[in-house]
N, CA and C of each residue as an Amber inpcrd file, in Angstrom:
protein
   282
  72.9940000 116.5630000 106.1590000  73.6790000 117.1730000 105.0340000
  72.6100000 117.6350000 104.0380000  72.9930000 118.9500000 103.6260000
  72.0810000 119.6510000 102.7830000  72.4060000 119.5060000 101.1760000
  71.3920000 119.8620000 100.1980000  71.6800000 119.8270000  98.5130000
  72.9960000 120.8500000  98.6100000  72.4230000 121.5150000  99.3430000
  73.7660000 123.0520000  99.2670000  75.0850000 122.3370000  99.7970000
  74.9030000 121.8440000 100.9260000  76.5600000 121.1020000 101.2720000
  76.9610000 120.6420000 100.8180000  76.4450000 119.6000000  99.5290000
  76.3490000 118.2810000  98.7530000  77.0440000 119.3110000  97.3010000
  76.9330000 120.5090000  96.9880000  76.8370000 120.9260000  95.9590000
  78.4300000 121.9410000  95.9240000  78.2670000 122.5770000  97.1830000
  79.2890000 123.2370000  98.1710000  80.6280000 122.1520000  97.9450000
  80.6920000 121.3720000  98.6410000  81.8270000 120.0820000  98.8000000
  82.1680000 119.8720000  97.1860000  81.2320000 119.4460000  96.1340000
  81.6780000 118.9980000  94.7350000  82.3690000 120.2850000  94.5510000
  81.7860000 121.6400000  94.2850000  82.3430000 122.9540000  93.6430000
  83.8380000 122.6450000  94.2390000  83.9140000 122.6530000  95.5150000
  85.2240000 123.1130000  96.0260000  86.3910000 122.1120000  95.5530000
  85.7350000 120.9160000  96.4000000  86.8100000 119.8290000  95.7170000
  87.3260000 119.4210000  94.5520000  86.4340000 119.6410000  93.5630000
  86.7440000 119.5400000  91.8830000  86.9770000 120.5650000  91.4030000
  86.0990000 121.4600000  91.3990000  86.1770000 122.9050000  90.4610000
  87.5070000 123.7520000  90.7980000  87.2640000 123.5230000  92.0540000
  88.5760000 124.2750000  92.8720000  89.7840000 123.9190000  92.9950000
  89.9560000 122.6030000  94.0060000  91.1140000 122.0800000  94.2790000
  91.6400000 121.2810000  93.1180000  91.2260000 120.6590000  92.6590000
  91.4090000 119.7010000  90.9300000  91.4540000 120.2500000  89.9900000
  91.1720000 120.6420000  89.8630000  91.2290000 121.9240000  88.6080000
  92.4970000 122.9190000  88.7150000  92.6690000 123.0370000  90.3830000
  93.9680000 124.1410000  90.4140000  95.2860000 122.9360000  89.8060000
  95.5370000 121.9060000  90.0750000  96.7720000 121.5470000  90.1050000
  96.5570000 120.2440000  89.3990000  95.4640000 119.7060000  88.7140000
  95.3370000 118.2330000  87.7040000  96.1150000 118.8670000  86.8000000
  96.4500000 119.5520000  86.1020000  98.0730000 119.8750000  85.6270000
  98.9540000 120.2120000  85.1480000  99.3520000 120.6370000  86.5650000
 100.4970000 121.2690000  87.4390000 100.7280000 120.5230000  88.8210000
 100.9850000 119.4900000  89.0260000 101.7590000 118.8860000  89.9550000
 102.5980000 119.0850000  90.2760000 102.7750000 120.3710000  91.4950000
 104.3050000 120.5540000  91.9850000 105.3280000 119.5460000  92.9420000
 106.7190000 120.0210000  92.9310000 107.7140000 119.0740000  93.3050000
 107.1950000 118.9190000  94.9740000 107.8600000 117.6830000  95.6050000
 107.1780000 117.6200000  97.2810000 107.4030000 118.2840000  98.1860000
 108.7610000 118.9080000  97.6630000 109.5190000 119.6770000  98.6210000
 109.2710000 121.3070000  98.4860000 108.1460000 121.5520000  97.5760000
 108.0320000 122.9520000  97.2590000 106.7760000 123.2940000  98.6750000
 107.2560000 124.9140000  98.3900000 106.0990000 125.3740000  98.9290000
 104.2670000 124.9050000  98.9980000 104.4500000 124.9930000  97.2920000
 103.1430000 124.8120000  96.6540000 102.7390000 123.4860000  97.0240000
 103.4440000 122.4990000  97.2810000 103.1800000 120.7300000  97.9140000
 102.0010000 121.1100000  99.1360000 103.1740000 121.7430000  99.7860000
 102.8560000 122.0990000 101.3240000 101.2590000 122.3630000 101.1760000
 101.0370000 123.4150000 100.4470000  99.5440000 124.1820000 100.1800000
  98.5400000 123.2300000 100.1540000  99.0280000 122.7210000  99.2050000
  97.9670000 121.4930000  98.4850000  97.6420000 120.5890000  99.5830000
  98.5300000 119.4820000 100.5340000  98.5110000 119.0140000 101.4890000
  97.7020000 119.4940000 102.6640000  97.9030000 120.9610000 102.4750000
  97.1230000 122.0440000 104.0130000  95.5910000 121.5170000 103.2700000
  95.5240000 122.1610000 102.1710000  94.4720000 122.5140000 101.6600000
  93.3380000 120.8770000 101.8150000  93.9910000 120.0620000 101.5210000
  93.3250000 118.3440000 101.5210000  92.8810000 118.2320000 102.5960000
  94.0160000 118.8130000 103.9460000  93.5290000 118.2820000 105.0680000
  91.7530000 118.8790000 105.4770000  92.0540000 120.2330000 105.4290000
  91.3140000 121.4830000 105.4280000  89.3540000 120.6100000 104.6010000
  89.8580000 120.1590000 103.3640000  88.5080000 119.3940000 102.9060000
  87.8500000 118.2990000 103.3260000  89.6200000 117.3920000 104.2830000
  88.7870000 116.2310000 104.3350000  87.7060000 116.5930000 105.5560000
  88.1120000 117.4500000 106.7140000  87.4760000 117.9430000 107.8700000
  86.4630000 118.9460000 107.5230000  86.0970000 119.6610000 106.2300000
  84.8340000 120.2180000 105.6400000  84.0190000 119.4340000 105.2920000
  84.2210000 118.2180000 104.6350000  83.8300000 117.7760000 103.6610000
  83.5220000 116.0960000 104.1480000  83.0630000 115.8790000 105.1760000
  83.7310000 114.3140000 105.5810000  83.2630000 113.3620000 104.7850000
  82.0230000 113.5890000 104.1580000  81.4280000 113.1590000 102.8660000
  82.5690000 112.5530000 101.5300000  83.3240000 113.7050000 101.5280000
  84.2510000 113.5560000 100.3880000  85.7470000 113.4860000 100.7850000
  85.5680000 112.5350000 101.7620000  87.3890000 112.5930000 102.0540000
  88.5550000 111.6250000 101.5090000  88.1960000 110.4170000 101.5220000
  88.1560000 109.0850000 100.4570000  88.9280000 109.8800000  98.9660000
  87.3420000 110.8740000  98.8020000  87.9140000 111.4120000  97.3680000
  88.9730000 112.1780000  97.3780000  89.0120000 113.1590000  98.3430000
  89.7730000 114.2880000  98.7230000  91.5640000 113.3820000  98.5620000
  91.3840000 112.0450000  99.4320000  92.4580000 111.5910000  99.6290000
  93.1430000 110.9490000  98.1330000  91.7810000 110.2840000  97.5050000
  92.6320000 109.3190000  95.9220000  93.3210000 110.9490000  95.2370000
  92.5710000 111.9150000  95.2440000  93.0590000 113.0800000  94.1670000
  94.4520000 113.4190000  94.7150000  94.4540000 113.6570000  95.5780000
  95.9450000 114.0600000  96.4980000  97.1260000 113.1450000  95.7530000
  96.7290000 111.3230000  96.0970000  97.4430000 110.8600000  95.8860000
  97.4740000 110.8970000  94.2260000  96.8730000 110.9550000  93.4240000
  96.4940000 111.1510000  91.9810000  97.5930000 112.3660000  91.5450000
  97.8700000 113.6220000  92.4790000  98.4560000 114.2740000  92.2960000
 100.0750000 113.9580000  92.4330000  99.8660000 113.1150000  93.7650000
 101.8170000 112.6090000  94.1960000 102.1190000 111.5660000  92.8190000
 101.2750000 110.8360000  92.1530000 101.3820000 110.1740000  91.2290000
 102.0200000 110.6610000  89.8000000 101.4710000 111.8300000  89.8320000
 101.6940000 112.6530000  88.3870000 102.9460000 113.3080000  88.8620000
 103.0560000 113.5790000  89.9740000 104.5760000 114.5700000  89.9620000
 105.4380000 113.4980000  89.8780000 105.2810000 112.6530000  90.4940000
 106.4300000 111.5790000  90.1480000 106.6850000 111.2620000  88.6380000
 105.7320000 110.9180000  88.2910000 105.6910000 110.5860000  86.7930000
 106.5850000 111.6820000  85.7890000 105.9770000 113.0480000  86.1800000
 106.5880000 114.0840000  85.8290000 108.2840000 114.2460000  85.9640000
 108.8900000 114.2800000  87.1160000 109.8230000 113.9460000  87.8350000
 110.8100000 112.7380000  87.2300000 110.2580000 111.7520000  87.3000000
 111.0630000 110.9040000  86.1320000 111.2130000 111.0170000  84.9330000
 109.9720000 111.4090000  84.0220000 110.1210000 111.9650000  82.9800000
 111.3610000 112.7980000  82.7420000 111.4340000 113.4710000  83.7590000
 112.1340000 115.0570000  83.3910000 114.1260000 114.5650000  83.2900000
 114.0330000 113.6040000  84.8620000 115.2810000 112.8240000  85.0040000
 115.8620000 111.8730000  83.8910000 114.6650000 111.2860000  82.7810000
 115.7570000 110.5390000  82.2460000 115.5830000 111.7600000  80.9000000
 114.7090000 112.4800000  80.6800000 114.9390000 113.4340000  79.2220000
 116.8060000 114.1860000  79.9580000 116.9230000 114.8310000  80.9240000
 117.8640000 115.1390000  81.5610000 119.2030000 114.1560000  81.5380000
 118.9440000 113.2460000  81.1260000 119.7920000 112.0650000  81.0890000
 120.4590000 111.6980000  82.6230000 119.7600000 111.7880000  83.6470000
 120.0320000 111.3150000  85.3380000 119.3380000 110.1730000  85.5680000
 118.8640000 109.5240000  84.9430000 117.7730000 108.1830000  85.2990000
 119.0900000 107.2290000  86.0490000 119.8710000 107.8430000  86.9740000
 120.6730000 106.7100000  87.6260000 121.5220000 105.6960000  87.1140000
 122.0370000 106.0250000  85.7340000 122.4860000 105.0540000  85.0710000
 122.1090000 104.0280000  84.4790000 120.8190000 104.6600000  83.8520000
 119.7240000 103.1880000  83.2560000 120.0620000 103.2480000  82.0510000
 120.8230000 103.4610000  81.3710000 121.2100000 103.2240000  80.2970000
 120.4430000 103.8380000  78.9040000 119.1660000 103.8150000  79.4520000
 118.0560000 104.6870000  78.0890000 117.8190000 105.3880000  77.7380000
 117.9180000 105.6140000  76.7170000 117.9450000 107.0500000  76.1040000
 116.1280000 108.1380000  75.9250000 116.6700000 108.9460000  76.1790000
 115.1650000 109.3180000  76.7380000 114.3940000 109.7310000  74.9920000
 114.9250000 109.2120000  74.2160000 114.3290000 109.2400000  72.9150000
 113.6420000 107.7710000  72.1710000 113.9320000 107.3540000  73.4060000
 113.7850000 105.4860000  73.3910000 114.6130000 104.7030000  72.4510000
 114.2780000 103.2680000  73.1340000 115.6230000 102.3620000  72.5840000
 115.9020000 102.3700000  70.8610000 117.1420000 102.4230000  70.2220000
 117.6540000 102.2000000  69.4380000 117.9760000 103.4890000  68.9130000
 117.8470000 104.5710000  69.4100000 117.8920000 105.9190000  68.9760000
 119.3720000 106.2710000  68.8590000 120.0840000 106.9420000  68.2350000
 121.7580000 107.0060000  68.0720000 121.9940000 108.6980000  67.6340000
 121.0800000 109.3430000  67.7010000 121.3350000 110.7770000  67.4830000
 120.5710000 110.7990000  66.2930000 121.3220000 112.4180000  65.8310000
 121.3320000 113.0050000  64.4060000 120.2470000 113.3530000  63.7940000
């Protein structure tokens, strides 16, 4: 492995792939999931150096959409019947 491969692999994986979607975490079922997923696989087999990493960011990403995703469900008031108000507890309007 060369400075250039070593330098090659960081640009792509951070500058590129992390940078496109640290955030913008799309839903799992979208197109754009799909991409991202192609795209991971695509680095870890460029990159075997950085696949470990390739893999925590991925999941770093399924992390935030979820997060996102719930967020959105209880501001939406769908949190399944949890009772909380997405303005947090003791909130009564007005």
């Amino acid at each position: 492995m060369t400075n250039e491969q070593v330098r090659q692999g960081f640009t792509e994986v951070y500058n590129e792939f992390w940078n496109r979607y640290k955030n913008h975490a799309p839903s799992r079922d979208s197109e754009e999931w799909e991409r991202i997923r192609t795209w991971s696989v695509v680095l870890q087999k460029k990159y075997p150096f950085l696949k470990e990493t390739v893999i925590q960011l991925e999941l770093e990403l399924d992390r935030r959409m979820r997060k996102k995703l719930s967020e959105t469900e209880r501001y939406q008031g769908t949190d399944s019947g949890s009772g909380h108000s997405p303005h947090g507890p003791g909130w009564h309007g007005g």
